[in-house]
């Protein structure tokens, strides 16, 4: 029996067709409003490239149903500079703006690139420490995506736990973490495409396997966020299929 909450969506707004082909009641609405009728969460990637205005975050919040949750990706000026020489004021500015999402906060995605190696653990710790300190109520679920295999060790999991953060389970070749909820407060799944190039689609067998895992996590009272980032491929269809597979009765 499901206990935790399941949220499945896409990385960025992915909806089929154009406004002319939307249901009539959404043809004069925004793409986000239509998306919000199809999914209960969205991973916002535009915030990685530029910090949206507070008014923009607030507008997004007003355009979706009450039970909708946003995940926002932390600005690349914080996470993607060589050796992580970030400005602490940038974190403050970002979180202050994103707070306007209010009760519709889901996860804060902190994605580090391949160039961020385990030797930068102190710098990663400093980012997590500040994010945790500024995480106002209702808070974000802090989730960290590493792109180097050497991060998946006990001391790093302890560091994440200290700052109430979870590791993102993703499928980028060469940097995939173990598929386990033991070191997570919430389960965050991120699918980048079968070959890790944001293209293509997932097989029925693959999605059925994750549907079974998700049902297990939900039964353990874990909230699950799953996002399909194969947006050049079949992200929309894969998200819909996974949700149906999780929800269908089991023998």
PDB file of C-alpha atoms in Angstrom:
ATOM      1  CA  UNK A   1       0.000   0.000   0.000  1.00  0.00           C
ATOM      2  CA  UNK A   2       1.363   3.401  -0.988  1.00  0.00           C
ATOM      3  CA  UNK A   3       2.408   5.555   1.973  1.00  0.00           C
ATOM      4  CA  UNK A   4       4.918   8.049   0.575  1.00  0.00           C
ATOM      5  CA  UNK A   5       4.060  10.541  -2.160  1.00  0.00           C
ATOM      6  CA  UNK A   6       4.975   9.910  -5.793  1.00  0.00           C
ATOM      7  CA  UNK A   7       5.861  12.795  -8.093  1.00  0.00           C
ATOM      8  CA  UNK A   8       6.818  12.191 -11.713  1.00  0.00           C
ATOM      9  CA  UNK A   9       7.544  14.833 -14.339  1.00  0.00           C
ATOM     10  CA  UNK A  10      10.017  16.061 -16.917  1.00  0.00           C
ATOM     11  CA  UNK A  11      13.137  18.204 -16.825  1.00  0.00           C
ATOM     12  CA  UNK A  12      11.772  21.418 -18.247  1.00  0.00           C
ATOM     13  CA  UNK A  13       8.246  21.701 -19.614  1.00  0.00           C
ATOM     14  CA  UNK A  14       7.620  18.914 -22.108  1.00  0.00           C
ATOM     15  CA  UNK A  15       4.101  18.639 -23.533  1.00  0.00           C
ATOM     16  CA  UNK A  16       2.982  17.112 -26.831  1.00  0.00           C
ATOM     17  CA  UNK A  17       1.920  19.285 -29.741  1.00  0.00           C
ATOM     18  CA  UNK A  18       1.489  23.043 -29.947  1.00  0.00           C
ATOM     19  CA  UNK A  19      -1.012  25.384 -28.332  1.00  0.00           C
ATOM     20  CA  UNK A  20      -3.300  24.888 -31.317  1.00  0.00           C
ATOM     21  CA  UNK A  21      -3.512  21.186 -30.448  1.00  0.00           C
ATOM     22  CA  UNK A  22      -3.950  21.635 -26.682  1.00  0.00           C
ATOM     23  CA  UNK A  23      -7.365  20.905 -25.178  1.00  0.00           C
ATOM     24  CA  UNK A  24      -9.601  23.901 -25.799  1.00  0.00           C
ATOM     25  CA  UNK A  25      -9.563  25.055 -22.174  1.00  0.00           C
ATOM     26  CA  UNK A  26      -5.753  25.412 -22.288  1.00  0.00           C
ATOM     27  CA  UNK A  27      -5.245  27.068 -25.679  1.00  0.00           C
ATOM     28  CA  UNK A  28      -5.168  30.539 -24.160  1.00  0.00           C
ATOM     29  CA  UNK A  29      -3.258  29.370 -21.060  1.00  0.00           C
ATOM     30  CA  UNK A  30       0.484  29.105 -20.519  1.00  0.00           C
ATOM     31  CA  UNK A  31       2.370  25.920 -21.307  1.00  0.00           C
ATOM     32  CA  UNK A  32       3.015  25.566 -17.567  1.00  0.00           C
ATOM     33  CA  UNK A  33      -0.711  25.625 -16.825  1.00  0.00           C
ATOM     34  CA  UNK A  34      -1.308  22.854 -19.338  1.00  0.00           C
ATOM     35  CA  UNK A  35       1.682  20.891 -18.025  1.00  0.00           C
ATOM     36  CA  UNK A  36       0.264  21.210 -14.498  1.00  0.00           C
ATOM     37  CA  UNK A  37      -2.881  19.402 -15.637  1.00  0.00           C
ATOM     38  CA  UNK A  38      -0.775  16.421 -16.746  1.00  0.00           C
ATOM     39  CA  UNK A  39       1.921  16.094 -14.068  1.00  0.00           C
ATOM     40  CA  UNK A  40       2.280  16.927 -10.369  1.00  0.00           C
ATOM     41  CA  UNK A  41       5.884  18.169 -10.460  1.00  0.00           C
ATOM     42  CA  UNK A  42       8.386  19.934 -12.714  1.00  0.00           C
ATOM     43  CA  UNK A  43      12.168  20.081 -12.647  1.00  0.00           C
ATOM     44  CA  UNK A  44      13.067  23.681 -13.519  1.00  0.00           C
ATOM     45  CA  UNK A  45      16.359  23.763 -15.418  1.00  0.00           C
ATOM     46  CA  UNK A  46      16.221  27.396 -16.567  1.00  0.00           C
ATOM     47  CA  UNK A  47      17.274  28.444 -13.051  1.00  0.00           C
ATOM     48  CA  UNK A  48      20.623  26.748 -13.717  1.00  0.00           C
ATOM     49  CA  UNK A  49      21.454  29.285 -16.422  1.00  0.00           C
ATOM     50  CA  UNK A  50      19.990  32.445 -14.904  1.00  0.00           C
ATOM     51  CA  UNK A  51      18.389  33.226 -11.552  1.00  0.00           C
ATOM     52  CA  UNK A  52      14.697  33.958 -12.195  1.00  0.00           C
ATOM     53  CA  UNK A  53      13.186  37.056 -10.647  1.00  0.00           C
ATOM     54  CA  UNK A  54      11.240  36.545  -7.406  1.00  0.00           C
ATOM     55  CA  UNK A  55       8.114  37.610  -9.301  1.00  0.00           C
ATOM     56  CA  UNK A  56       8.725  34.848 -11.839  1.00  0.00           C
ATOM     57  CA  UNK A  57       8.891  32.163  -9.163  1.00  0.00           C
ATOM     58  CA  UNK A  58       5.700  33.569  -7.654  1.00  0.00           C
ATOM     59  CA  UNK A  59       3.936  33.562 -11.032  1.00  0.00           C
ATOM     60  CA  UNK A  60       4.883  29.947 -11.624  1.00  0.00           C
ATOM     61  CA  UNK A  61       3.464  28.999  -8.252  1.00  0.00           C
ATOM     62  CA  UNK A  62       0.152  30.629  -9.114  1.00  0.00           C
ATOM     63  CA  UNK A  63      -0.194  28.777 -12.423  1.00  0.00           C
ATOM     64  CA  UNK A  64      -0.273  25.210 -11.089  1.00  0.00           C
ATOM     65  CA  UNK A  65      -2.623  23.210  -8.826  1.00  0.00           C
ATOM     66  CA  UNK A  66      -2.294  23.368  -5.052  1.00  0.00           C
ATOM     67  CA  UNK A  67      -0.704  19.915  -4.772  1.00  0.00           C
ATOM     68  CA  UNK A  68       1.979  20.641  -7.402  1.00  0.00           C
ATOM     69  CA  UNK A  69       5.662  20.758  -6.420  1.00  0.00           C
ATOM     70  CA  UNK A  70       8.568  22.477  -8.169  1.00  0.00           C
ATOM     71  CA  UNK A  71      12.141  21.293  -8.176  1.00  0.00           C
ATOM     72  CA  UNK A  72      14.635  24.028  -9.050  1.00  0.00           C
ATOM     73  CA  UNK A  73      18.211  23.532 -10.174  1.00  0.00           C
ATOM     74  CA  UNK A  74      20.811  25.646  -8.398  1.00  0.00           C
ATOM     75  CA  UNK A  75      22.542  28.325 -10.470  1.00  0.00           C
ATOM     76  CA  UNK A  76      25.659  27.190 -12.326  1.00  0.00           C
ATOM     77  CA  UNK A  77      27.680  30.171 -11.059  1.00  0.00           C
ATOM     78  CA  UNK A  78      27.622  28.369  -7.706  1.00  0.00           C
ATOM     79  CA  UNK A  79      28.183  24.775  -8.809  1.00  0.00           C
ATOM     80  CA  UNK A  80      30.137  24.807 -12.054  1.00  0.00           C
ATOM     81  CA  UNK A  81      33.138  27.104 -11.664  1.00  0.00           C
ATOM     82  CA  UNK A  82      36.561  25.479 -11.569  1.00  0.00           C
ATOM     83  CA  UNK A  83      37.448  24.563  -7.962  1.00  0.00           C
ATOM     84  CA  UNK A  84      34.076  26.001  -6.800  1.00  0.00           C
ATOM     85  CA  UNK A  85      35.086  29.589  -5.909  1.00  0.00           C
ATOM     86  CA  UNK A  86      31.453  30.606  -5.440  1.00  0.00           C
ATOM     87  CA  UNK A  87      30.175  33.843  -3.945  1.00  0.00           C
ATOM     88  CA  UNK A  88      28.075  33.131  -0.815  1.00  0.00           C
ATOM     89  CA  UNK A  89      25.847  36.066  -1.756  1.00  0.00           C
ATOM     90  CA  UNK A  90      24.807  34.148  -4.872  1.00  0.00           C
ATOM     91  CA  UNK A  91      23.301  31.374  -2.754  1.00  0.00           C
ATOM     92  CA  UNK A  92      21.453  33.937  -0.646  1.00  0.00           C
ATOM     93  CA  UNK A  93      20.104  35.692  -3.740  1.00  0.00           C
ATOM     94  CA  UNK A  94      19.017  32.441  -5.366  1.00  0.00           C
ATOM     95  CA  UNK A  95      17.211  31.030  -2.342  1.00  0.00           C
ATOM     96  CA  UNK A  96      15.547  34.341  -1.516  1.00  0.00           C
ATOM     97  CA  UNK A  97      14.081  34.483  -5.015  1.00  0.00           C
ATOM     98  CA  UNK A  98      13.083  30.815  -5.068  1.00  0.00           C
ATOM     99  CA  UNK A  99      11.321  31.168  -1.708  1.00  0.00           C
ATOM    100  CA  UNK A 100       8.487  32.841  -3.627  1.00  0.00           C
ATOM    101  CA  UNK A 101       7.374  29.383  -4.729  1.00  0.00           C
ATOM    102  CA  UNK A 102       6.124  29.033  -1.150  1.00  0.00           C
ATOM    103  CA  UNK A 103       4.265  25.849  -0.247  1.00  0.00           C
ATOM    104  CA  UNK A 104       4.949  24.393  -3.694  1.00  0.00           C
ATOM    105  CA  UNK A 105       8.622  23.766  -2.952  1.00  0.00           C
ATOM    106  CA  UNK A 106       9.793  20.306  -3.914  1.00  0.00           C
ATOM    107  CA  UNK A 107      13.522  19.669  -4.255  1.00  0.00           C
ATOM    108  CA  UNK A 108      16.538  21.903  -4.657  1.00  0.00           C
ATOM    109  CA  UNK A 109      18.768  20.140  -7.186  1.00  0.00           C
ATOM    110  CA  UNK A 110      22.472  20.792  -6.660  1.00  0.00           C
ATOM    111  CA  UNK A 111      24.247  19.227  -9.627  1.00  0.00           C
ATOM    112  CA  UNK A 112      28.022  19.197  -9.732  1.00  0.00           C
ATOM    113  CA  UNK A 113      29.870  18.549 -13.012  1.00  0.00           C
ATOM    114  CA  UNK A 114      32.432  15.869 -13.784  1.00  0.00           C
ATOM    115  CA  UNK A 115      35.200  18.347 -12.997  1.00  0.00           C
ATOM    116  CA  UNK A 116      34.163  18.492  -9.333  1.00  0.00           C
ATOM    117  CA  UNK A 117      36.169  15.666  -7.801  1.00  0.00           C
ATOM    118  CA  UNK A 118      36.244  14.257  -4.280  1.00  0.00           C
ATOM    119  CA  UNK A 119      39.237  16.513  -3.540  1.00  0.00           C
ATOM    120  CA  UNK A 120      36.763  19.412  -3.467  1.00  0.00           C
ATOM    121  CA  UNK A 121      34.779  17.890  -0.603  1.00  0.00           C
ATOM    122  CA  UNK A 122      35.429  20.905   1.638  1.00  0.00           C
ATOM    123  CA  UNK A 123      34.038  23.280  -0.982  1.00  0.00           C
ATOM    124  CA  UNK A 124      30.990  21.080  -1.489  1.00  0.00           C
ATOM    125  CA  UNK A 125      30.519  20.999   2.282  1.00  0.00           C
ATOM    126  CA  UNK A 126      30.567  24.807   2.425  1.00  0.00           C
ATOM    127  CA  UNK A 127      27.859  25.046  -0.219  1.00  0.00           C
ATOM    128  CA  UNK A 128      25.686  22.479   1.560  1.00  0.00           C
ATOM    129  CA  UNK A 129      26.215  24.173   4.908  1.00  0.00           C
ATOM    130  CA  UNK A 130      25.019  27.535   3.625  1.00  0.00           C
ATOM    131  CA  UNK A 131      22.084  26.099   1.696  1.00  0.00           C
ATOM    132  CA  UNK A 132      20.993  24.173   4.786  1.00  0.00           C
ATOM    133  CA  UNK A 133      21.264  27.265   6.995  1.00  0.00           C
ATOM    134  CA  UNK A 134      19.153  29.354   4.604  1.00  0.00           C
ATOM    135  CA  UNK A 135      16.557  26.678   3.852  1.00  0.00           C
ATOM    136  CA  UNK A 136      13.493  28.445   5.227  1.00  0.00           C
ATOM    137  CA  UNK A 137      10.207  26.777   6.130  1.00  0.00           C
ATOM    138  CA  UNK A 138       8.553  25.248   4.196  1.00  0.00           C
ATOM    139  CA  UNK A 139      11.933  23.911   3.205  1.00  0.00           C
ATOM    140  CA  UNK A 140      13.355  22.408   0.066  1.00  0.00           C
ATOM    141  CA  UNK A 141      14.389  18.771  -0.088  1.00  0.00           C
ATOM    142  CA  UNK A 142      18.098  19.239  -0.799  1.00  0.00           C
ATOM    143  CA  UNK A 143      19.298  16.740  -3.413  1.00  0.00           C
ATOM    144  CA  UNK A 144      22.819  16.450  -4.805  1.00  0.00           C
ATOM    145  CA  UNK A 145      23.821  14.981  -8.162  1.00  0.00           C
ATOM    146  CA  UNK A 146      27.449  14.018  -8.568  1.00  0.00           C
ATOM    147  CA  UNK A 147      29.043  13.268 -11.931  1.00  0.00           C
ATOM    148  CA  UNK A 148      32.076  11.418 -10.592  1.00  0.00           C
ATOM    149  CA  UNK A 149      31.900   7.871  -9.270  1.00  0.00           C
ATOM    150  CA  UNK A 150      34.312   8.503  -6.385  1.00  0.00           C
ATOM    151  CA  UNK A 151      31.766  10.537  -4.425  1.00  0.00           C
ATOM    152  CA  UNK A 152      29.735   7.487  -3.427  1.00  0.00           C
ATOM    153  CA  UNK A 153      31.501   6.639  -0.177  1.00  0.00           C
ATOM    154  CA  UNK A 154      30.508   6.544   3.484  1.00  0.00           C
ATOM    155  CA  UNK A 155      32.019   9.892   4.574  1.00  0.00           C
ATOM    156  CA  UNK A 156      30.215  11.697   1.749  1.00  0.00           C
ATOM    157  CA  UNK A 157      26.895  10.111   2.677  1.00  0.00           C
ATOM    158  CA  UNK A 158      27.527  11.206   6.262  1.00  0.00           C
ATOM    159  CA  UNK A 159      28.199  14.732   5.018  1.00  0.00           C
ATOM    160  CA  UNK A 160      24.945  14.768   3.078  1.00  0.00           C
ATOM    161  CA  UNK A 161      23.029  13.479   6.083  1.00  0.00           C
ATOM    162  CA  UNK A 162      24.533  16.172   8.309  1.00  0.00           C
ATOM    163  CA  UNK A 163      22.991  18.817   6.078  1.00  0.00           C
ATOM    164  CA  UNK A 164      19.749  16.895   5.477  1.00  0.00           C
ATOM    165  CA  UNK A 165      20.558  16.236   1.838  1.00  0.00           C
ATOM    166  CA  UNK A 166      19.999  13.207  -0.387  1.00  0.00           C
ATOM    167  CA  UNK A 167      22.037  11.847  -3.259  1.00  0.00           C
ATOM    168  CA  UNK A 168      20.366  11.891  -6.681  1.00  0.00           C
ATOM    169  CA  UNK A 169      20.061   8.484  -8.313  1.00  0.00           C
ATOM    170  CA  UNK A 170      20.756   9.145 -11.987  1.00  0.00           C
ATOM    171  CA  UNK A 171      21.827   7.077 -14.977  1.00  0.00           C
ATOM    172  CA  UNK A 172      24.581   9.139 -16.587  1.00  0.00           C
ATOM    173  CA  UNK A 173      27.184   6.608 -17.805  1.00  0.00           C
ATOM    174  CA  UNK A 174      30.371   6.593 -15.774  1.00  0.00           C
ATOM    175  CA  UNK A 175      28.955   8.324 -12.712  1.00  0.00           C
ATOM    176  CA  UNK A 176      25.825   6.401 -11.724  1.00  0.00           C
ATOM    177  CA  UNK A 177      25.351   5.983  -7.968  1.00  0.00           C
ATOM    178  CA  UNK A 178      24.137   2.766  -6.354  1.00  0.00           C
ATOM    179  CA  UNK A 179      20.373   2.344  -6.624  1.00  0.00           C
ATOM    180  CA  UNK A 180      19.517   2.419  -2.933  1.00  0.00           C
ATOM    181  CA  UNK A 181      17.390   4.544  -0.639  1.00  0.00           C
ATOM    182  CA  UNK A 182      19.562   3.892   2.413  1.00  0.00           C
ATOM    183  CA  UNK A 183      21.316   7.269   2.202  1.00  0.00           C
ATOM    184  CA  UNK A 184      18.325   9.327   1.123  1.00  0.00           C
ATOM    185  CA  UNK A 185      15.680  11.346   2.906  1.00  0.00           C
ATOM    186  CA  UNK A 186      13.678  11.500  -0.291  1.00  0.00           C
ATOM    187  CA  UNK A 187      14.251   9.396  -3.391  1.00  0.00           C
ATOM    188  CA  UNK A 188      15.250  11.531  -6.371  1.00  0.00           C
ATOM    189  CA  UNK A 189      15.488   9.741  -9.728  1.00  0.00           C
ATOM    190  CA  UNK A 190      16.885  11.500 -12.785  1.00  0.00           C
ATOM    191  CA  UNK A 191      16.814   9.789 -16.182  1.00  0.00           C
ATOM    192  CA  UNK A 192      19.124  11.317 -18.795  1.00  0.00           C
ATOM    193  CA  UNK A 193      18.310   8.911 -21.637  1.00  0.00           C
ATOM    194  CA  UNK A 194      19.491   5.317 -22.153  1.00  0.00           C
ATOM    195  CA  UNK A 195      22.850   6.514 -23.488  1.00  0.00           C
ATOM    196  CA  UNK A 196      23.111   9.589 -21.264  1.00  0.00           C
ATOM    197  CA  UNK A 197      22.703  12.007 -24.172  1.00  0.00           C
ATOM    198  CA  UNK A 198      19.162  13.249 -23.417  1.00  0.00           C
ATOM    199  CA  UNK A 199      17.817  11.333 -26.416  1.00  0.00           C
ATOM    200  CA  UNK A 200      15.872   8.161 -27.004  1.00  0.00           C
ATOM    201  CA  UNK A 201      13.434   6.368 -24.770  1.00  0.00           C
ATOM    202  CA  UNK A 202      13.334   3.682 -22.113  1.00  0.00           C
ATOM    203  CA  UNK A 203      12.139   0.127 -22.623  1.00  0.00           C
ATOM    204  CA  UNK A 204       9.039  -1.252 -20.976  1.00  0.00           C
ATOM    205  CA  UNK A 205      11.218  -3.678 -19.033  1.00  0.00           C
ATOM    206  CA  UNK A 206      13.395  -0.851 -17.688  1.00  0.00           C
ATOM    207  CA  UNK A 207      10.391   1.187 -16.569  1.00  0.00           C
ATOM    208  CA  UNK A 208       8.715  -1.844 -15.003  1.00  0.00           C
ATOM    209  CA  UNK A 209      11.859  -2.438 -12.957  1.00  0.00           C
ATOM    210  CA  UNK A 210      11.811   1.093 -11.602  1.00  0.00           C
ATOM    211  CA  UNK A 211       8.070   0.931 -10.991  1.00  0.00           C
ATOM    212  CA  UNK A 212       8.666  -2.026  -8.674  1.00  0.00           C
ATOM    213  CA  UNK A 213      11.442  -0.159  -6.854  1.00  0.00           C
ATOM    214  CA  UNK A 214       9.256   2.921  -6.481  1.00  0.00           C
ATOM    215  CA  UNK A 215       6.415   0.909  -4.972  1.00  0.00           C
ATOM    216  CA  UNK A 216       8.887  -0.483  -2.426  1.00  0.00           C
ATOM    217  CA  UNK A 217      10.160   2.992  -1.531  1.00  0.00           C
ATOM    218  CA  UNK A 218       6.651   4.397  -1.222  1.00  0.00           C
ATOM    219  CA  UNK A 219       5.688   1.544   1.099  1.00  0.00           C
ATOM    220  CA  UNK A 220       8.632   2.570   3.306  1.00  0.00           C
ATOM    221  CA  UNK A 221       7.112   6.068   3.552  1.00  0.00           C
ATOM    222  CA  UNK A 222       9.684   7.629   1.221  1.00  0.00           C
ATOM    223  CA  UNK A 223       8.588  10.464  -1.030  1.00  0.00           C
ATOM    224  CA  UNK A 224       9.751   9.813  -4.589  1.00  0.00           C
ATOM    225  CA  UNK A 225      10.566  12.443  -7.215  1.00  0.00           C
ATOM    226  CA  UNK A 226      11.320  11.118 -10.715  1.00  0.00           C
ATOM    227  CA  UNK A 227      12.263  13.301 -13.671  1.00  0.00           C
ATOM    228  CA  UNK A 228      12.924  12.386 -17.279  1.00  0.00           C
ATOM    229  CA  UNK A 229      15.659  14.496 -18.846  1.00  0.00           C
ATOM    230  CA  UNK A 230      15.627  12.688 -22.204  1.00  0.00           C
ATOM    231  CA  UNK A 231      13.818  15.718 -23.558  1.00  0.00           C
ATOM    232  CA  UNK A 232      15.159  15.268 -27.102  1.00  0.00           C
ATOM    233  CA  UNK A 233      13.578  11.818 -26.935  1.00  0.00           C
ATOM    234  CA  UNK A 234      10.461  10.458 -25.278  1.00  0.00           C
ATOM    235  CA  UNK A 235      10.556  12.130 -21.859  1.00  0.00           C
ATOM    236  CA  UNK A 236       6.830  12.881 -21.881  1.00  0.00           C
ATOM    237  CA  UNK A 237       5.809   9.362 -22.854  1.00  0.00           C
ATOM    238  CA  UNK A 238       8.255   7.726 -20.447  1.00  0.00           C
ATOM    239  CA  UNK A 239       6.989   9.818 -17.533  1.00  0.00           C
ATOM    240  CA  UNK A 240       3.385   8.930 -18.305  1.00  0.00           C
ATOM    241  CA  UNK A 241       4.230   5.242 -18.663  1.00  0.00           C
ATOM    242  CA  UNK A 242       6.182   5.060 -15.406  1.00  0.00           C
ATOM    243  CA  UNK A 243       3.348   6.665 -13.478  1.00  0.00           C
ATOM    244  CA  UNK A 244       0.809   4.212 -14.910  1.00  0.00           C
ATOM    245  CA  UNK A 245       3.062   1.265 -14.107  1.00  0.00           C
ATOM    246  CA  UNK A 246       3.465   2.359 -10.483  1.00  0.00           C
ATOM    247  CA  UNK A 247      -0.249   2.958 -10.068  1.00  0.00           C
ATOM    248  CA  UNK A 248      -1.488  -0.258 -11.645  1.00  0.00           C
ATOM    249  CA  UNK A 249      -2.571  -2.998  -9.227  1.00  0.00           C
ATOM    250  CA  UNK A 250       0.046  -5.621  -8.444  1.00  0.00           C
ATOM    251  CA  UNK A 251      -0.744  -9.354  -8.312  1.00  0.00           C
TER     252      UNK A 251
END
